[in-house]
Amino acid sequence: MGESPTRVVIVGGGFAGYNAARALRRALPRSADVEIVLVNRTDYFLYLPLLPEVAAAVIDPRRVTVSIPATLRGVRLALGDVTAIDPDNDRVEYTDPEGGTHTLHYDRLIVAAGSVTRLLPVPGVAEHAHGFRGVAEALYLRDHVIRQVELAAATDDPAERDARCTFVVVGAGYTGTEVAAQGPLLTEALRRRHPVLANQRMRWMLLDLAPKVLPELDPRLSRAADRVLRGRGVRVLTGASVQEAMPDGVRLTTGELVPARTLVWCVGVRPDPLVSDTGLETQKGRLVVETTLEVPGRPRMFACGDAAAVPDVTRPGEVTAMTAQHASRQGTLAGRNVAASLGYGTVRAYKHHDLGFVVDLGGLQAAANPLQIPMSGLLAKIVTRGYHLISMPGNRVRTAVDWLLDAVLGRQSVQLGIIRSAAVPLDTTRPHELGPPEQGS
């Protein structure tokens, strides 16, 4: 019998892991006896930036999920959650969706485990808030918002109606700002379908301890986003957050009590705890790596994306930010450098200047700074949607069609009821799709 093929195991199928698998497959000649195994909890790559549009009923949830088996030919998918990485014995352990445990031995490893929701020690938040990191959460939020409006229309109690029509979003970064911007468009469309709510105010609030929305962006883009939010009636509270969450409302750090039935937690992320459990050197929870993405002293092991503290050579002394842009490019380089370590190509260092960011604010509004050129309004909207279509590894035509149908026919607003609150707890131990693994087939 011949020798077993060289095995490369990739942990995580997000922006970093997906692009690492694709780049590695392309870098290897057909004759290479190399097996690529991608371990991921779902059978799809999740295009996170469009989740707010799923929650706002603009696009179908299938548009943001790109099949891994269909688009990564030549890559074997191992469906499951990685529970342990043992770099001393070159092996990875994972649990499949039906509870089976498995061990994979590797010749090369790429750790692209991603990140999880960052939970602050605020009383009641874990019990009464919901995060926004996966399809299940986006679908839950969409159903929840629709349900609150429908229940508001069914009650004669003005106080209950006001509480059900109040929606609190915590975190004014990219995700929180987009959720808060898309939300009023959805609730206004819902309100018009219920005559009894003709005079009912739909209240959206966006909270952040930072002094402005989108604090990481150019001040002009921050101001543009702030104008759009306030123009839609969103109450923007900077320098404030949630002091306590309760079933029927939230108490703010300002002391104000806000009756509400909806609390969306978009405070940020932290590296997957799996990384620190390896016992290797970390920096703020991220694996320390060389500029080549190799783990020091571990020539068989590479790391990229949110799981890795990659030196930023464009900013000496700093590490790259935890963004999809860096994760995608680092994943691509990791795949190529692993191929080079197997004798196919040349090892290179990671160097990338930010190309700018885009923030979709719903309707005809967006904020963007492509190549560091700030813009807002319709032009930014065109740039934003063009960027997403280029960046998505699949479903481009279907996504564009959904956008067109939304513009012409309006959004569909029925609650499917397929995701219950208990299925999407504000859990910080799982990346992307939160909640317990499904049992059975």
XYZ file of C-alpha atoms in Angstrom:
441
model
C 0.000 0.000 0.000
C 1.156 3.522 -0.753
C 1.775 6.250 1.771
C -1.120 8.387 2.989
C -1.419 11.792 1.318
C -0.153 14.886 3.073
C -3.077 16.275 5.051
C -3.767 19.970 5.608
C -6.467 20.675 8.195
C -8.166 24.078 8.271
C -10.110 24.987 11.407
C -12.995 27.318 10.564
C -14.836 28.166 7.361
C -15.312 31.902 7.782
C -13.577 34.625 5.759
C -10.098 33.411 6.724
C -10.679 29.664 6.573
C -12.734 29.675 3.386
C -10.187 31.780 1.520
C -7.314 29.694 2.884
C -8.899 26.519 1.514
C -9.591 28.108 -1.848
C -6.104 29.605 -2.192
C -4.406 26.363 -1.141
C -6.404 24.316 -3.628
C -5.493 26.714 -6.425
C -1.813 26.822 -5.427
C -1.391 23.051 -5.587
C -0.844 21.294 -8.911
C -3.287 18.531 -9.813
C -0.519 15.994 -9.310
C 0.058 17.007 -5.675
C -0.831 14.244 -3.227
C -2.368 16.600 -0.680
C -5.678 16.229 1.139
C -7.359 19.444 2.317
C -9.836 19.042 5.172
C -11.940 21.997 6.295
C -13.577 21.584 9.711
C -16.606 23.814 10.096
C -19.808 23.733 12.109
C -21.967 24.467 9.054
C -21.737 23.325 5.446
C -21.644 26.926 4.249
C -19.525 30.047 4.304
C -21.475 32.887 5.946
C -21.254 36.318 4.333
C -21.698 38.264 7.561
C -21.923 41.834 6.179
C -25.369 41.206 4.695
C -26.958 39.785 7.848
C -28.651 43.130 8.707
C -30.484 42.909 5.375
C -31.651 39.408 6.279
C -32.978 40.716 9.597
C -34.715 43.576 7.783
C -36.413 41.157 5.322
C -34.597 42.678 2.352
C -32.893 39.496 1.157
C -33.489 35.785 1.586
C -31.245 34.179 4.267
C -29.958 31.674 1.716
C -28.219 34.516 -0.111
C -25.664 34.959 2.677
C -24.872 31.239 2.892
C -22.505 29.913 0.226
C -22.203 26.122 0.017
C -18.716 24.903 0.894
C -18.960 21.546 -0.955
C -20.338 23.266 -4.081
C -17.749 26.047 -4.254
C -14.612 24.447 -2.798
C -14.138 21.472 -5.081
C -11.266 19.280 -3.994
C -11.727 20.240 -0.333
C -13.203 17.713 2.102
C -15.668 19.138 4.579
C -15.613 17.730 8.108
C -18.867 18.928 9.644
C -18.498 19.688 13.327
C -17.198 21.849 16.176
C -13.479 21.707 16.933
C -13.127 20.988 20.641
C -9.343 20.785 20.975
C -6.147 21.503 19.065
C -3.121 19.462 20.143
C -0.056 21.017 18.448
C 2.343 18.684 20.269
C 0.793 15.627 18.619
C -0.328 17.291 15.363
C -3.992 16.530 15.801
C -7.393 18.209 15.991
C -10.432 16.858 17.796
C -13.976 17.748 16.809
C -17.585 16.781 17.528
C -20.056 16.310 14.681
C -23.691 17.549 14.772
C -24.912 14.169 16.028
C -22.512 14.077 18.958
C -19.858 11.806 17.449
C -16.250 12.588 18.369
C -13.427 12.492 15.826
C -9.676 12.998 15.644
C -7.837 14.367 12.625
C -4.061 14.089 12.357
C -2.423 16.745 10.220
C 0.814 17.510 8.434
C -0.088 21.197 8.239
C -2.671 23.138 10.244
C -4.326 26.484 9.559
C -6.164 27.917 12.558
C -8.914 30.242 11.345
C -11.345 29.751 14.210
C -12.748 33.277 14.002
C -14.397 35.112 16.867
C -17.350 35.005 19.239
C -19.674 37.611 20.696
C -18.091 39.782 23.383
C -20.293 39.785 26.463
C -19.819 42.475 29.092
C -20.723 41.874 32.750
C -24.056 43.691 32.579
C -26.838 42.192 34.728
C -29.588 40.575 32.680
C -27.921 40.905 29.280
C -27.120 37.205 28.880
C -30.727 36.342 29.725
C -32.643 39.020 27.828
C -30.483 40.203 24.917
C -29.732 38.505 21.618
C -26.538 38.726 19.629
C -26.151 39.138 15.912
C -23.550 36.745 14.540
C -25.390 34.161 12.475
C -28.304 33.322 10.220
C -30.352 31.946 13.102
C -30.015 35.204 15.012
C -30.874 37.324 11.974
C -33.959 35.217 11.301
C -34.925 35.335 14.962
C -34.603 39.138 15.050
C -36.686 39.508 11.887
C -39.447 37.302 13.311
C -39.200 38.951 16.717
C -39.588 42.483 15.342
C -42.554 41.452 13.182
C -44.112 39.665 16.159
C -43.718 42.697 18.430
C -45.492 44.941 15.933
C -48.288 42.413 15.486
C -48.707 42.016 19.241
C -48.719 45.795 19.606
C -51.544 45.967 17.096
C -53.485 43.366 19.083
C -53.372 45.136 22.450
C -55.409 48.067 23.737
C -52.875 48.908 26.454
C -50.941 52.048 25.357
C -47.988 51.282 27.658
C -47.610 47.747 26.346
C -47.946 48.983 22.782
C -45.184 51.542 23.293
C -42.889 48.939 24.867
C -43.429 46.473 22.027
C -42.708 49.231 19.509
C -39.401 50.167 21.165
C -36.216 48.502 19.912
C -32.852 48.964 21.633
C -29.565 48.249 19.836
C -26.314 48.310 21.823
C -23.085 48.949 19.923
C -22.624 51.622 17.259
C -19.961 49.821 15.232
C -20.626 48.499 11.740
C -23.181 45.855 12.652
C -25.096 47.812 15.261
C -25.296 50.899 13.074
C -26.581 48.882 10.122
C -29.173 47.079 12.265
C -30.385 50.378 13.731
C -30.494 51.992 10.286
C -32.373 49.122 8.614
C -34.783 48.630 11.511
C -36.977 51.734 11.100
C -37.546 50.931 7.422
C -38.881 47.503 8.377
C -41.063 48.679 11.263
C -42.495 51.537 9.208
C -43.507 49.065 6.488
C -45.079 46.857 9.184
C -46.883 49.779 10.826
C -48.576 50.736 7.546
C -50.110 47.251 7.356
C -51.909 47.697 10.665
C -54.429 50.602 10.586
C -54.724 50.516 14.381
C -51.057 51.597 14.551
C -51.517 54.609 12.277
C -50.500 57.031 15.028
C -48.092 54.721 16.830
C -44.465 55.799 17.057
C -41.848 53.160 16.279
C -38.879 53.916 18.530
C -35.377 52.707 17.696
C -32.457 53.466 19.985
C -28.724 53.040 19.341
C -26.407 53.106 22.351
C -22.635 53.180 22.602
C -20.103 54.327 25.174
C -18.037 55.804 22.335
C -18.429 59.532 21.626
C -19.886 58.924 18.142
C -21.345 56.267 15.884
C -18.874 54.314 13.785
C -15.970 55.601 15.907
C -13.413 53.731 13.774
C -14.380 55.586 10.576
C -13.512 58.973 9.118
C -15.414 61.687 11.065
C -17.236 62.724 7.882
C -18.611 59.194 7.420
C -19.564 59.037 11.085
C -21.490 62.292 10.774
C -23.180 61.107 7.568
C -24.348 57.906 9.257
C -25.503 59.854 12.297
C -27.617 62.140 10.084
C -29.269 59.183 8.377
C -30.049 57.521 11.703
C -31.525 60.637 13.258
C -33.416 61.411 10.059
C -35.189 58.059 10.452
C -36.098 58.841 14.026
C -33.408 56.715 15.656
C -32.472 58.035 19.062
C -28.679 57.943 19.135
C -27.181 57.966 22.630
C -23.385 58.162 22.718
C -21.491 57.904 25.976
C -24.246 55.633 27.287
C -25.030 51.942 27.449
C -27.165 49.405 29.271
C -26.781 49.195 33.033
C -29.323 46.397 33.488
C -31.546 44.354 31.183
C -34.953 43.098 32.290
C -37.746 41.132 30.595
C -39.794 44.286 30.075
C -37.151 46.936 29.570
C -33.618 48.205 30.066
C -32.061 50.610 32.506
C -29.449 52.854 30.920
C -26.202 54.027 32.485
C -27.807 57.488 32.505
C -30.395 56.151 34.953
C -33.222 56.237 32.425
C -35.611 53.275 32.374
C -36.722 52.334 28.855
C -39.718 49.952 28.584
C -38.928 47.617 25.686
C -39.211 44.007 24.589
C -36.227 44.037 22.221
C -32.523 44.271 23.064
C -29.991 43.576 20.312
C -26.376 43.098 21.446
C -23.818 44.268 18.855
C -21.037 45.324 21.210
C -18.250 43.498 19.418
C -16.337 40.246 19.271
C -13.381 38.492 20.852
C -11.218 35.617 19.553
C -12.677 32.124 19.839
C -11.617 30.656 23.250
C -10.364 27.605 21.349
C -7.255 29.638 20.512
C -6.174 30.269 24.094
C -6.873 26.634 24.966
C -3.980 25.518 22.720
C -1.492 26.590 25.389
C 0.486 28.564 22.820
C 1.476 32.208 23.182
C -1.387 34.625 22.617
C -1.851 38.368 22.483
C -5.260 39.512 23.719
C -6.621 36.057 23.011
C -5.132 35.805 19.501
C -2.345 33.395 18.529
C 1.002 35.105 18.113
C 2.288 34.544 14.572
C 5.087 35.696 12.304
C 4.390 37.987 9.350
C 4.267 34.791 7.269
C 1.340 33.666 9.501
C 3.434 30.786 10.863
C 3.199 30.124 14.603
C 6.699 30.644 16.079
C 8.423 27.345 16.773
C 5.621 25.420 15.038
C 6.592 25.090 11.365
C 3.548 22.914 10.674
C 1.075 25.421 12.128
C -0.315 28.656 10.676
C -3.037 31.015 11.902
C -4.976 33.860 10.316
C -8.003 36.119 10.686
C -9.511 36.968 14.065
C -7.690 34.005 15.626
C -4.246 35.446 14.890
C -2.319 38.472 16.133
C -0.739 39.243 12.770
C 1.945 41.954 12.863
C 0.808 44.977 10.870
C 3.904 46.030 8.942
C 2.082 49.177 7.779
C 1.807 50.203 11.466
C 4.957 49.023 13.271
C 4.265 47.630 16.712
C 0.560 47.038 15.993
C -1.392 43.946 14.936
C -3.996 43.878 12.191
C -7.587 44.686 13.088
C -10.241 41.992 13.356
C -12.006 42.766 10.079
C -13.328 40.685 7.206
C -10.956 42.504 4.866
C -7.863 41.368 6.774
C -9.301 37.886 7.395
C -9.933 37.298 3.692
C -6.467 38.396 2.622
C -4.700 36.611 5.444
C -6.604 33.443 4.625
C -5.472 33.655 1.025
C -1.854 34.172 2.082
C -2.047 31.342 4.626
C -3.212 28.964 1.906
C -0.413 30.013 -0.406
C 2.233 29.852 2.312
C 1.144 26.369 3.334
C 1.457 25.331 -0.310
C 4.918 26.916 -0.346
C 5.874 24.973 2.787
C 4.995 21.821 0.838
C 7.244 22.872 -2.041
C 4.765 24.701 -4.274
C 5.511 28.409 -4.407
C 7.299 30.993 -2.296
C 6.578 31.965 1.298
C 5.585 35.632 1.614
C 4.919 38.058 4.456
C 1.551 39.679 5.052
C 1.285 43.328 4.134
C -1.982 45.038 3.424
C -3.144 48.648 3.547
C -6.837 49.066 4.325
C -8.752 49.718 1.115
C -11.576 51.414 2.997
C -14.902 50.335 4.429
C -18.552 50.321 3.458
C -21.626 50.634 5.676
C -25.079 49.996 4.228
C -27.664 52.229 5.906
C -30.721 50.860 4.113
C -32.890 52.505 1.496
C -30.739 54.614 -0.794
C -28.259 55.496 1.947
C -24.764 54.242 2.739
C -21.403 55.484 3.941
C -18.166 54.376 2.307
C -14.527 55.351 1.935
C -13.127 53.304 -0.967
C -9.391 53.958 -1.260
C -9.842 56.407 1.643
C -12.219 58.640 -0.357
C -15.180 59.462 1.949
C -18.614 59.411 0.330
C -22.225 59.049 1.384
C -25.709 58.900 -0.129
C -26.605 57.198 -3.398
C -23.028 57.053 -4.730
C -21.896 55.319 -1.552
C -24.860 52.937 -1.881
C -23.772 51.924 -5.378
C -20.184 51.422 -4.199
C -21.339 49.443 -1.158
C -23.514 47.038 -3.096
C -20.898 46.660 -5.788
C -18.303 45.834 -3.147
C -20.525 43.167 -1.609
C -21.251 41.546 -4.965
C -17.542 41.404 -5.777
C -16.631 40.082 -2.314
C -19.242 37.323 -2.150
C -17.888 33.936 -3.328
C -21.327 32.940 -4.621
C -25.045 33.839 -4.835
C -24.302 37.155 -6.543
C -27.113 37.003 -9.093
C -29.656 35.839 -6.527
C -28.631 38.624 -4.146
C -28.908 41.270 -6.874
C -32.354 39.943 -7.810
C -33.480 40.172 -4.168
C -32.328 43.791 -4.037
C -34.270 44.537 -7.216
C -37.415 42.829 -5.950
C -37.185 44.706 -2.665
C -36.956 48.012 -4.530
C -39.902 47.198 -6.797
C -42.233 45.082 -4.661
C -41.253 45.922 -1.102
C -40.247 43.493 1.604
C -42.051 40.348 2.680
C -43.035 40.589 6.322
C -44.281 37.305 7.693
C -42.792 35.629 10.737
C -41.786 32.072 9.982
C -41.459 31.032 13.610
C -38.713 28.523 12.875
C -36.176 30.028 15.310
C -37.169 30.220 18.953
C -35.500 32.413 21.550
C -33.965 29.423 23.339
C -32.149 28.447 20.134
C -30.188 31.714 19.993
C -28.898 32.475 23.494
C -26.330 35.204 23.906
C -23.572 32.596 24.119
C -19.933 33.612 23.805
C -18.425 30.170 23.247
C -19.453 29.510 19.660
C -18.518 31.484 16.538
C -21.247 32.552 14.076
C -24.130 30.116 14.564
C -24.929 30.192 18.266
C -26.874 27.702 20.339
C -26.515 23.975 20.958
C -25.679 21.654 18.077
C -28.638 19.963 16.450
C -29.249 16.414 17.604
C -30.205 13.660 15.208
C -30.543 13.888 11.466
